[in-house]
Coordinates of C-alpha atoms in Angstrom, one line a residue:
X1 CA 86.8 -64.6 -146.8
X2 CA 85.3 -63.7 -143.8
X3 CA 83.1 -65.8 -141.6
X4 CA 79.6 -63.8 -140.4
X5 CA 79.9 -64.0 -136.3
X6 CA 77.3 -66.4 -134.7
X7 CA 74.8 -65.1 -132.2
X8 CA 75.7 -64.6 -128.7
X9 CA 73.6 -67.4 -126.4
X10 CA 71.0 -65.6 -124.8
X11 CA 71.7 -65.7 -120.5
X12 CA 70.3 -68.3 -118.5
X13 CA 67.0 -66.4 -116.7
X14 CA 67.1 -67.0 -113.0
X15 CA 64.4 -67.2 -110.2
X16 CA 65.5 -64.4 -107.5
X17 CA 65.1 -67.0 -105.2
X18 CA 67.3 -69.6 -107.3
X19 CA 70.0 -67.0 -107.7
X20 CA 70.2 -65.6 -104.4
X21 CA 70.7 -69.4 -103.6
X22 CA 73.7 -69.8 -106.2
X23 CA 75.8 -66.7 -105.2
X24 CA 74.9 -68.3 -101.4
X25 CA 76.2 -71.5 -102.2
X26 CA 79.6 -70.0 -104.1
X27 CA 80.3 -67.4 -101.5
X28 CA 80.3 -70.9 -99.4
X29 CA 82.5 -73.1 -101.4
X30 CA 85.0 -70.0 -102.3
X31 CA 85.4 -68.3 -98.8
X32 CA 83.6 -70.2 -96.2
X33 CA 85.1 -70.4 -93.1
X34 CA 86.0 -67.1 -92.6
X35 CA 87.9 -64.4 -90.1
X36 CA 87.0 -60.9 -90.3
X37 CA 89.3 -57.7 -88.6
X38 CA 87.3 -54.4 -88.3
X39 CA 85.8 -51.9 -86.2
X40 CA 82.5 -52.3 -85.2
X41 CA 79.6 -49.4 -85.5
X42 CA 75.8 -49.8 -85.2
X43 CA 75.9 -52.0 -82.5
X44 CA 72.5 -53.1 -81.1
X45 CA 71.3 -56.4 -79.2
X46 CA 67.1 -57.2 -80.0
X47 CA 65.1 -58.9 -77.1
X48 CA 65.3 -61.8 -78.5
X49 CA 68.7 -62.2 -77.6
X50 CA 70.5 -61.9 -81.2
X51 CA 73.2 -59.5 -82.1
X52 CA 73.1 -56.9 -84.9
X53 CA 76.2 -55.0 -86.4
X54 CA 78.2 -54.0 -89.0
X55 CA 81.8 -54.5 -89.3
X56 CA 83.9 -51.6 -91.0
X57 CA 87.4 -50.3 -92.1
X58 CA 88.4 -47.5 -94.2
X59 CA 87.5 -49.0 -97.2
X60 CA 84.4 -51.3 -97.0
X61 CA 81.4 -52.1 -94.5
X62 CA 80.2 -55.9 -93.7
X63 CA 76.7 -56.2 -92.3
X64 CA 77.0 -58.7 -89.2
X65 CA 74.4 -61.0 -87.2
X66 CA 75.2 -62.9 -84.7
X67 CA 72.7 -65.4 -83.0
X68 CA 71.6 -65.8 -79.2
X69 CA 73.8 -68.8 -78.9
X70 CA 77.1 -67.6 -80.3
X71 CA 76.2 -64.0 -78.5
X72 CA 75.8 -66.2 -75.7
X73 CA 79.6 -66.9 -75.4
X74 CA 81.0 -63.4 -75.6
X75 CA 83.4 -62.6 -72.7
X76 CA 82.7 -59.0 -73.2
X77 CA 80.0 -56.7 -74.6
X78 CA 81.2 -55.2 -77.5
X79 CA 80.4 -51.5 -78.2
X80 CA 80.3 -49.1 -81.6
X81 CA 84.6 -48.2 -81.7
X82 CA 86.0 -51.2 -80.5
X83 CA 88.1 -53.2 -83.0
X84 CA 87.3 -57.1 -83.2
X85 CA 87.8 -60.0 -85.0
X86 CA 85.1 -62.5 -86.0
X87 CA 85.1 -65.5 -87.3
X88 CA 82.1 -67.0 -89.1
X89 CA 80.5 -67.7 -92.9
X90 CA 79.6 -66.0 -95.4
X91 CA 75.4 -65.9 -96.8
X92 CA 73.2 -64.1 -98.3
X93 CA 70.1 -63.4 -96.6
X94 CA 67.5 -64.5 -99.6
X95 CA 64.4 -62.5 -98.2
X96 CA 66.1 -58.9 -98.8
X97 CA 69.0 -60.2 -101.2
X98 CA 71.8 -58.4 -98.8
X99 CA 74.8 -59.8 -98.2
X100 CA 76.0 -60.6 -94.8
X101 CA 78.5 -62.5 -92.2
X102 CA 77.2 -64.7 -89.4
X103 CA 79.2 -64.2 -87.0
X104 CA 79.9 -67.6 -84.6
X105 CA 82.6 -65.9 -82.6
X106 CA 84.1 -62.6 -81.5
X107 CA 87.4 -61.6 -79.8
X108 CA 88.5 -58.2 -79.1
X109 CA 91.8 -57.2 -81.5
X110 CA 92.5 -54.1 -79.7
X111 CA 90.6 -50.6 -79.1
X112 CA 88.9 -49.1 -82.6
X113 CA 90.7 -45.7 -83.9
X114 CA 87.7 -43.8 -82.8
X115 CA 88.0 -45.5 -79.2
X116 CA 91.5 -44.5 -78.7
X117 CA 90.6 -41.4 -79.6
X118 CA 88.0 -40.8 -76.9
X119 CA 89.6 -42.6 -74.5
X120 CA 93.0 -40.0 -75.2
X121 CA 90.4 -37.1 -74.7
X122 CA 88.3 -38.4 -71.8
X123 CA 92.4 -39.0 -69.8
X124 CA 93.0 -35.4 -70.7
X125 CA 89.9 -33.5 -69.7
X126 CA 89.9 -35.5 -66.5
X127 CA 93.1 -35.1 -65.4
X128 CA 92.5 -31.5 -65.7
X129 CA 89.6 -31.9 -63.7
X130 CA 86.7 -31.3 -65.7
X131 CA 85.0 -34.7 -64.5
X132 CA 85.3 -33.2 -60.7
X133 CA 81.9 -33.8 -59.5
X134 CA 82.4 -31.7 -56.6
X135 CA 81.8 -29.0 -59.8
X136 CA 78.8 -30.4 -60.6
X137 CA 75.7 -28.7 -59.3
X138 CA 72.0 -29.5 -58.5
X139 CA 69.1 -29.6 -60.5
X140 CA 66.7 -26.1 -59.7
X141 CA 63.0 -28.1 -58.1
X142 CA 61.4 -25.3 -59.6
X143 CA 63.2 -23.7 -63.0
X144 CA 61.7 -20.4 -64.0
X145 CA 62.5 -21.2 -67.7
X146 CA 64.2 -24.1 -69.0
X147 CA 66.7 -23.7 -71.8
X148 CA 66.7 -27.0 -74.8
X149 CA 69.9 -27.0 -77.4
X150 CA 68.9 -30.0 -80.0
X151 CA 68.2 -29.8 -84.1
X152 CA 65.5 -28.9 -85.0
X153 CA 64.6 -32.4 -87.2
X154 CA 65.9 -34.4 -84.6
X155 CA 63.6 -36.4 -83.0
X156 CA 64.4 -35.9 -79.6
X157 CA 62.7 -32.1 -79.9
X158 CA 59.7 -34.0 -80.2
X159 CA 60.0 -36.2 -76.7
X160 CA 62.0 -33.4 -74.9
X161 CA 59.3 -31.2 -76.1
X162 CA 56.0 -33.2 -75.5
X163 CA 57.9 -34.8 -71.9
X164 CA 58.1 -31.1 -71.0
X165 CA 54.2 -30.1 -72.2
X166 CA 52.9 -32.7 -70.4
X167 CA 54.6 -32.4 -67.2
X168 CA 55.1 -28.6 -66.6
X169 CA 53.4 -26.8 -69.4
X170 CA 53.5 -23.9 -67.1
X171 CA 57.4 -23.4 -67.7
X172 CA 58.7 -21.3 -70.6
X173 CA 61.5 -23.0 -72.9
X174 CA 64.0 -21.5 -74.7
X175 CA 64.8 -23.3 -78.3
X176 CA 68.2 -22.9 -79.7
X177 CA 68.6 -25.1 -82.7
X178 CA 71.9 -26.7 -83.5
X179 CA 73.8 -29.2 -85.7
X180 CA 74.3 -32.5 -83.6
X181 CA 75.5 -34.1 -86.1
X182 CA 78.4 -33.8 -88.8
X183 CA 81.6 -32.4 -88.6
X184 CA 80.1 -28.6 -88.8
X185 CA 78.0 -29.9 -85.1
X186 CA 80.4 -29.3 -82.7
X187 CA 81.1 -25.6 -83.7
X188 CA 77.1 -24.9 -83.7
X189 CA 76.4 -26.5 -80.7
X190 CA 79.3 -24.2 -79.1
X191 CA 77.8 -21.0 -80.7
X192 CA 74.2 -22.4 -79.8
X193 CA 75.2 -22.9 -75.9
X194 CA 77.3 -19.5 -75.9
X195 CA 73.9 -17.8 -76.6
X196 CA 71.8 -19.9 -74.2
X197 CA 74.5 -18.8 -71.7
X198 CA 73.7 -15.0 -72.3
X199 CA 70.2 -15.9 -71.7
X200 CA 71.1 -17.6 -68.1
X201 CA 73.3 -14.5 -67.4
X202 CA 70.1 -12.0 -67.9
X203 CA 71.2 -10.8 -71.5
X204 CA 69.2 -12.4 -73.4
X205 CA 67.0 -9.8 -76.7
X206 CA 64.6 -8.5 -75.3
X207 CA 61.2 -7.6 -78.1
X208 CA 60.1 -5.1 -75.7
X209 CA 56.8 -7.4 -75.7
X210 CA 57.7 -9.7 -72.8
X211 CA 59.6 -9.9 -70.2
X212 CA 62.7 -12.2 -71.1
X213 CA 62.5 -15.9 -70.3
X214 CA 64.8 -16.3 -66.6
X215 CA 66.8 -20.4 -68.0
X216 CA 67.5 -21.8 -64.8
X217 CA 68.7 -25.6 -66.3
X218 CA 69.8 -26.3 -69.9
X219 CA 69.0 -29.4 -71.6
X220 CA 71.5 -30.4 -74.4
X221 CA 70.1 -33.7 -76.2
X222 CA 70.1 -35.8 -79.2
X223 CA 68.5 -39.1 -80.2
X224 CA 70.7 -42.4 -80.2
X225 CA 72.9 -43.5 -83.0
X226 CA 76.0 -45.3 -83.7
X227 CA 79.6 -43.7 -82.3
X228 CA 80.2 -41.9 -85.6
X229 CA 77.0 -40.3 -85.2
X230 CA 77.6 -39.0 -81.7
X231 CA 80.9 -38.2 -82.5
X232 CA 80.0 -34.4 -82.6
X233 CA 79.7 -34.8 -78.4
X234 CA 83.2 -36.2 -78.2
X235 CA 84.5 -32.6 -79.2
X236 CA 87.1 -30.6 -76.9
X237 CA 86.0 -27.5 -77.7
X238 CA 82.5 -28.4 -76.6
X239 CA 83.7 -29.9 -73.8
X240 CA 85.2 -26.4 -72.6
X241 CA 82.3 -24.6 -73.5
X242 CA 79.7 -26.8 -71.3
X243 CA 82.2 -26.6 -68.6
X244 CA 81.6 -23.0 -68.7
X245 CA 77.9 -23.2 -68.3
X246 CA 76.1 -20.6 -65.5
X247 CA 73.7 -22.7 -64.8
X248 CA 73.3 -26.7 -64.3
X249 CA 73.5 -28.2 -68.0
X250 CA 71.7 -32.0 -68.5
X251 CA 73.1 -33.9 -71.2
X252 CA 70.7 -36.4 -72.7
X253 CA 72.3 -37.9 -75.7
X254 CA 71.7 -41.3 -77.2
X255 CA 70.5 -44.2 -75.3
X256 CA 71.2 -45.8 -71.8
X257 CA 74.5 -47.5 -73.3
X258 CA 76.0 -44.5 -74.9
X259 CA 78.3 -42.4 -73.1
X260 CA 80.3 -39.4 -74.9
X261 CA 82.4 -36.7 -73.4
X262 CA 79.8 -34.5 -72.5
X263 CA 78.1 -36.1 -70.6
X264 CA 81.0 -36.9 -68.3
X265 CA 81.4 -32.6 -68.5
X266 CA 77.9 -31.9 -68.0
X267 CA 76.5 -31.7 -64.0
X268 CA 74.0 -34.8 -64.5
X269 CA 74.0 -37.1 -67.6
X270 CA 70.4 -38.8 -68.8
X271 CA 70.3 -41.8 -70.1
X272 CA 68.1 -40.3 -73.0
X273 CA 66.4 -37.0 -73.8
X274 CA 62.9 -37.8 -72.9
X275 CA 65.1 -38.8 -69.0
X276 CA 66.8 -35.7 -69.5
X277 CA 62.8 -33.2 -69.7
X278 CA 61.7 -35.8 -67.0
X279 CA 64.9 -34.7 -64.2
X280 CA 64.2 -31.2 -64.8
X281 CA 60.8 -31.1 -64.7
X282 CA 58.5 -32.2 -61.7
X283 CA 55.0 -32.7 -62.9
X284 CA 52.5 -30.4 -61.9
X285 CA 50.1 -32.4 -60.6
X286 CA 52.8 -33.2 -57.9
X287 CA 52.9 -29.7 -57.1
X288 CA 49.2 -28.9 -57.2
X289 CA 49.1 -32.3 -54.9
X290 CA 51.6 -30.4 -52.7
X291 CA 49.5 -27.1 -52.5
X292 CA 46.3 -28.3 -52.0
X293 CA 48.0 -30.4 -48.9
X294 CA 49.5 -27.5 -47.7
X295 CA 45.8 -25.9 -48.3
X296 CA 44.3 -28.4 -46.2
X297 CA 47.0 -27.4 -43.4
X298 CA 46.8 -23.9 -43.3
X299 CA 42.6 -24.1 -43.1
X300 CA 43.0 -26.5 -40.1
X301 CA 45.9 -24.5 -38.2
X302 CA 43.4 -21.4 -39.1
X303 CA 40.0 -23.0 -37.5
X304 CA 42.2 -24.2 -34.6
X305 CA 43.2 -20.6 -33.8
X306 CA 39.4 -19.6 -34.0
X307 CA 37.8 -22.5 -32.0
X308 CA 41.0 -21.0 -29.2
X309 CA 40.2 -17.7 -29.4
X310 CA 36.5 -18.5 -29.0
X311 CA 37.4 -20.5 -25.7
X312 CA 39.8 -17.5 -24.4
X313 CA 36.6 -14.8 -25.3
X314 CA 33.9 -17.1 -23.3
X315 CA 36.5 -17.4 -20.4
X316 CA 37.4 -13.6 -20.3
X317 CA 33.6 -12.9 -20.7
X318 CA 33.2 -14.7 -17.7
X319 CA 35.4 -13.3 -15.9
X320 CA 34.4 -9.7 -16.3
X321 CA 30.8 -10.4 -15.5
X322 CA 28.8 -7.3 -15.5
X323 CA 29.9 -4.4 -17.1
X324 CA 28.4 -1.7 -14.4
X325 CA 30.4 -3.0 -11.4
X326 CA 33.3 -3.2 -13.3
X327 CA 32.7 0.2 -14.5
X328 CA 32.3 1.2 -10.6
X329 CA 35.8 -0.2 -9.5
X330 CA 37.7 1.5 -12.5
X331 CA 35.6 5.4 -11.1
X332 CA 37.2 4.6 -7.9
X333 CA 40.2 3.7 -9.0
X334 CA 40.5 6.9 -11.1
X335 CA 39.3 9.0 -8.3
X336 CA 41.8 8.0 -6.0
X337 CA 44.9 8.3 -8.3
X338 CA 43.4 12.3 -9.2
X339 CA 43.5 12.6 -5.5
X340 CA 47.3 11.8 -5.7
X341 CA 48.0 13.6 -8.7
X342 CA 46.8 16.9 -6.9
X343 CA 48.5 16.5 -3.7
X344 CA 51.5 15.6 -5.7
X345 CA 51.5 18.9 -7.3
X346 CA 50.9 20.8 -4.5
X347 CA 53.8 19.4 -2.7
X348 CA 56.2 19.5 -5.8
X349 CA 54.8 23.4 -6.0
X350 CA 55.8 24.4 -2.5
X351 CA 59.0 22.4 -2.8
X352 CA 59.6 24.9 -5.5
X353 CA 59.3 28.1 -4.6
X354 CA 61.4 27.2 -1.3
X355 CA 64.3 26.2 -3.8
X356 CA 63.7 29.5 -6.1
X357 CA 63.8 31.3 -2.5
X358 CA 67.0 30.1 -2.0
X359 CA 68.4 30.6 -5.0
X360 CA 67.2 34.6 -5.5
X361 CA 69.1 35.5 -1.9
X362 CA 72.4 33.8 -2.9
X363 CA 72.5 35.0 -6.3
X364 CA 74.1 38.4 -6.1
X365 CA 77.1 36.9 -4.2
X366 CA 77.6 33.8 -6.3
X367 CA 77.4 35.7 -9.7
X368 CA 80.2 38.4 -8.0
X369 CA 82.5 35.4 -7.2
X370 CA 82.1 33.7 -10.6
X371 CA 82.9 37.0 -12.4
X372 CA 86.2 37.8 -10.3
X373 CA 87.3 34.3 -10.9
X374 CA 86.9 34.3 -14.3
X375 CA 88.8 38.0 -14.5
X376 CA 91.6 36.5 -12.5
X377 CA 91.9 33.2 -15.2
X378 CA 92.0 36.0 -18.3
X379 CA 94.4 38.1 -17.2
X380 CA 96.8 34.7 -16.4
X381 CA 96.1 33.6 -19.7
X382 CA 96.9 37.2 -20.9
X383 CA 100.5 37.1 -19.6
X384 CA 101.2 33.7 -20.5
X385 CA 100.1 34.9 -24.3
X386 CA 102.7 37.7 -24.1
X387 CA 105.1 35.8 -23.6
X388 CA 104.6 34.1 -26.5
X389 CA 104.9 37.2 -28.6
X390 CA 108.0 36.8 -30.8
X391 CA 108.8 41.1 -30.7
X392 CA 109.7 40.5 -27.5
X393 CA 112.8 38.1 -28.5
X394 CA 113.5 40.3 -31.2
X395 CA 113.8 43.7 -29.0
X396 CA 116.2 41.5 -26.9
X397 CA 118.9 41.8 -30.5
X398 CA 117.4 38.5 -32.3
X399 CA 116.2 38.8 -35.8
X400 CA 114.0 36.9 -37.6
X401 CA 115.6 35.5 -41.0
X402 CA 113.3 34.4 -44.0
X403 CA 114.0 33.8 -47.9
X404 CA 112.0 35.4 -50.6
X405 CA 109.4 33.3 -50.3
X406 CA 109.0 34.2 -47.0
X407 CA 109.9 30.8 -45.1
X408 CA 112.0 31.1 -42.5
X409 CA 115.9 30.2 -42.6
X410 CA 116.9 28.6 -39.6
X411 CA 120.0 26.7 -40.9
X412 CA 123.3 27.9 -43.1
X413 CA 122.7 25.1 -44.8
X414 CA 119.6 26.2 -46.5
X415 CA 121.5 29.7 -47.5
X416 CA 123.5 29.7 -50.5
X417 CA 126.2 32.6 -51.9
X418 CA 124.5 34.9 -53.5
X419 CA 121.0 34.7 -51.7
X420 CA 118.5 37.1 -50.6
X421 CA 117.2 37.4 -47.5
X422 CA 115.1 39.8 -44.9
X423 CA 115.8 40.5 -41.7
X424 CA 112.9 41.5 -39.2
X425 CA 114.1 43.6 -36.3
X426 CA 112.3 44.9 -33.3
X427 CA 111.5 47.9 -35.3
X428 CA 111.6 47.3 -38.7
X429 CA 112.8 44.8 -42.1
X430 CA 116.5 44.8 -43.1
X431 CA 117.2 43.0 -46.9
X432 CA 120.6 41.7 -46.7
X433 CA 122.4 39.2 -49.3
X434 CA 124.7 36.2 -48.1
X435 CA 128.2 37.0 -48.9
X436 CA 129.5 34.1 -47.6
X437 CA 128.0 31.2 -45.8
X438 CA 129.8 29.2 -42.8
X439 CA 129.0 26.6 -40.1
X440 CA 129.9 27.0 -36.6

C-alpha cells in the first residue's frame, strides 16, 4: 500500500534587504577573518582616500575595498600585476547585493605573472638599448601634419581629436585606426604604424586631389584601463616597430600612473592622450600672439628707417643749396677734364707715330735676321731627325725581325722552332723560319 507524498513546504519569502543581511551574517560566522593570495588588477585610489580593486587568480575574481585608514598603513602603493596578500572579512555590500572583501591589510607576496613578465621584457629591450634617450628626439614646434594611431571607439580619438581642433585646427591629421586592445592589438598597431611610417617617409596614396599630408610627429594613444587592458603596449614586436619610427613618436597611453613598454621606446611619453595632442600642438593663439608681436616690430624698425632717411634728405638738401651754382661748378669741372682729355690725345698721338717711325726703318733688317735664324734651327732639327731614321742602321747590315703579327722580336726567347718570321733589310723583306733557337 502506498502512502500519497505530502506537499513540499512552500520557501520562506525574504526581504532583499533581510537576505542580503543573512548570507552577510553566514559568510561572517563561516569564513570571517580571512587571508586572501592574488594578483591585483583594476587598481584605482578615489579622493576620498579609499582604495578600490579586485583580487584575481586563474580561476576566480574577488572585488576588494579598502578604507582610508587601513590604506593609510600601506608601505607601498600597490599597482595592477603585483601579487599580494590581504587579510580582512568577508560582506556583502546590501545596496547592490555584490559580494566583496574589506581589505584591513595588504603585504606584497611577490611580483604578479604579468609583472614579471614586463619587468623580463623591459631588462631586455633596455639592455639592448632601446631606452637610450640619447635616441630620442625632439618634438617639431611647428608639425606640417600630425599623424594619430588609436581605435576608432576608443575614447581617447575624441580628446586627442577635439585637444588638437581646438588648439591648432590649422594642422592636418592623419587617422590610422587600430586594435589597442586584445590579443589581435599588437599585430594592428604594428601594421597601423608601418603605414603611418610610409606617410612620414613621403609615400604615402596620393588621390591626385591633394597634395599628400607631410606627418612630422605621430601620436600613438589609448584611454586608461587596468594592466590586462594595456597589455597590447607591453608587446616586443611593437616595441621594435616604434623604435623604427622616422619621425618623433608620443605615446599617450592610460593615465599618469601607467607605464607600459612603449612608452619607455617612444621619444616622449604623456601622461594621457589629451597630454599627448597638447605637447605636439602649440595653440594658435600663441602663434598669432607671436606674429602680431613680431608685426608690431617690423612696423616700428620700418618708421624708424623713414623718420632716418627723412633727417639724411633735409641734411643733404641743405647741403646742396641751390641747384644753379651747383650746376656751375660741375660745367667747370667738366670743361677742364675735356681740356685734359684732348691734350692727352694729342700727346699719346704724336708719341705714336714716333714709335711706328721706328719701327718701319728697322723692320726689313729684323724680319731678315728672324728668318735666317729660324732656317738655321730647321735644318739642325733636320739632321738630328735623320739620324733617327732606322734605314740607316739597317744599310749598316742590321735587320729588323718581326712575327706574323708584325711585332717586333727582339729576344730568342719569344721565337719558338718552327716560327715565321720577316726580315727587313736596307732594301727589301726576307721571310725566314727558325730552325733552331739558341741564347748567347
Amino acid at each position: 500500500m502506498f502512502e500519497s507524498p505530502q506537499p513540499a513546504a512552500a520557501p520562506r519569502i525574504w526581504e532583499v534587504g533581510a537576505l542580503c543581511r543573512a548570507i552577510a551574517d553566514a559568510l561572517e560566522a563561516r569564513f570571517n577573518p580571512v587571508a586572501v593570495r592574488g594578483e591585483i588588477t583594476g587598481f584605482s585610489r578615489a579622493s576620498s582616500g579609499h582604495c578600490y580593486f579586485s583580487i584575481k587568480d586563474a580561476n576566480g575574481q574577488l572585488r576588494c575595498a579598502m578604507f582610508r585608514r587601513a590604506a593609510g598603513l600601506l608601505d607601498f602603493s600597490p599597482r595592477d600585476g603585483e601579487l599580494v596578500e590581504v587579510r580582512g572579512r568577508l560582506g556583502v555590500y546590501e545596496a547592490r547585493g555584490d559580494l566583496q572583501f574589506i581589505v584591513e591589510s595588504m603585504q606584497r607576496a611577490g611580483q604578479g605573472a604579468l609583472f614579471e613578465q614586463f619587468l623580463r621584457l623591459k631588462a631586455q629591450l633596455e639592455g639592448e638599448g632601446l631606452f637610450d634617450p640619447r635616441r630620442k628626439r625632439t618634438l617639431p614646434v611647428q608639425p606640417r601634419g600630425i599623424g594619430l594611431i588609436t581605435s576608432l571607439g576608443a575614447a581617447a580619438l575624441h580628446d586627442v581629436v577635439t585637444a588638437l581642433r581646438r588648439r591648432v585646427p590649422h594642422i592636418p591629421v592623419v587617422l590610422i585606426p587600430a586594435q589597442v586592445q586584445g590579443a589581435a592589438a599588437p599585430q594592428s598597431m604594428v601594421t597601423a604604424l608601418r603605414q603611418m611610417y610610409a606617410w612620414a617617409e613621403g609615400e604615402a596614396p596620393a588621390d591626385g586631389k591633394a597634395t599628400p599630408v607631410v606627418v612630422d610627429v605621430i601620436l600613438l594613444v589609448r584611454g586608461g584601463g587596468s594592466m590586462e587592458d594595456l597589455w597590447a603596449f607591453n608587446d616586443e614586436q611593437l616595441a621594435r616597430t616604434i623604435v623604427q619610427s622616422p619621425v618623433p613618436l608620443v605615446s599617450g597611453v592610460g593615465h599618469e600612473t601607467d607605464f607600459t613598454i612603449a612608452d619607455f621606446c617612444a621619444d616622449l611619453r604623456a601622461p594621457t592622450p589629451t597630454a599627448a595632442a597638447e605637447l605636439v600642438a602649440q595653440p594658435r593663439e600663441v602663434w598669432l600672439g607671436a606674429l602680431d608681436l613680431l608685426a608690431d616690430r617690423l612696423e616700428s624698425a620700418v618708421q624708424r628707417q623713414i623718420d632716418l632717411r627723412h633727417q639724411r634728405l633735409d641734411q643733404a638738401a641743405q647741403r646742396l643749396g641751390r641747384p644753379s651754382g651747383l650746376a656751375a661748378r660741375e660745367q667747370l669741372r667738366l670743361a677742364r677734364c675735356a681740356q685734359r682729355l684732348r691734350h692727352g690725345m694729342l700727346l699719346n698721338l704724336e708719341r705714336l707715330a714716333l714709335k711706328n717711325k721706328a719701327l718701319e726703318a728697322d723692320f726689313a733688317q729684323k724680319t731678315a735676321r728672324h728668318i735666317a735664324l729660324q732656317s738655321d734651327r730647321l735644318e739642325r732639327a733636320r739632321l738630328r731627325l735623320e739620324l733617327l731614321n732606322p734605314h740607316l742602321v739597317l744599310q749598316r747590315g742590321y735587320a729588323l725581325l718581326t712575327d706574323s703579327q708584325g711585332h717586333a722580336v727582339t729576344s730568342v726567347g719569344q721565337a719558338r722552332l718552327g716560327d715565321a718570321l720577316r726580315a727587313t733589310l736596307a732594301d727589301g723583306v726576307l721571310d725566314v723560319t727558325v730552325d733552331q733557337p739558341r741564347l748567347l
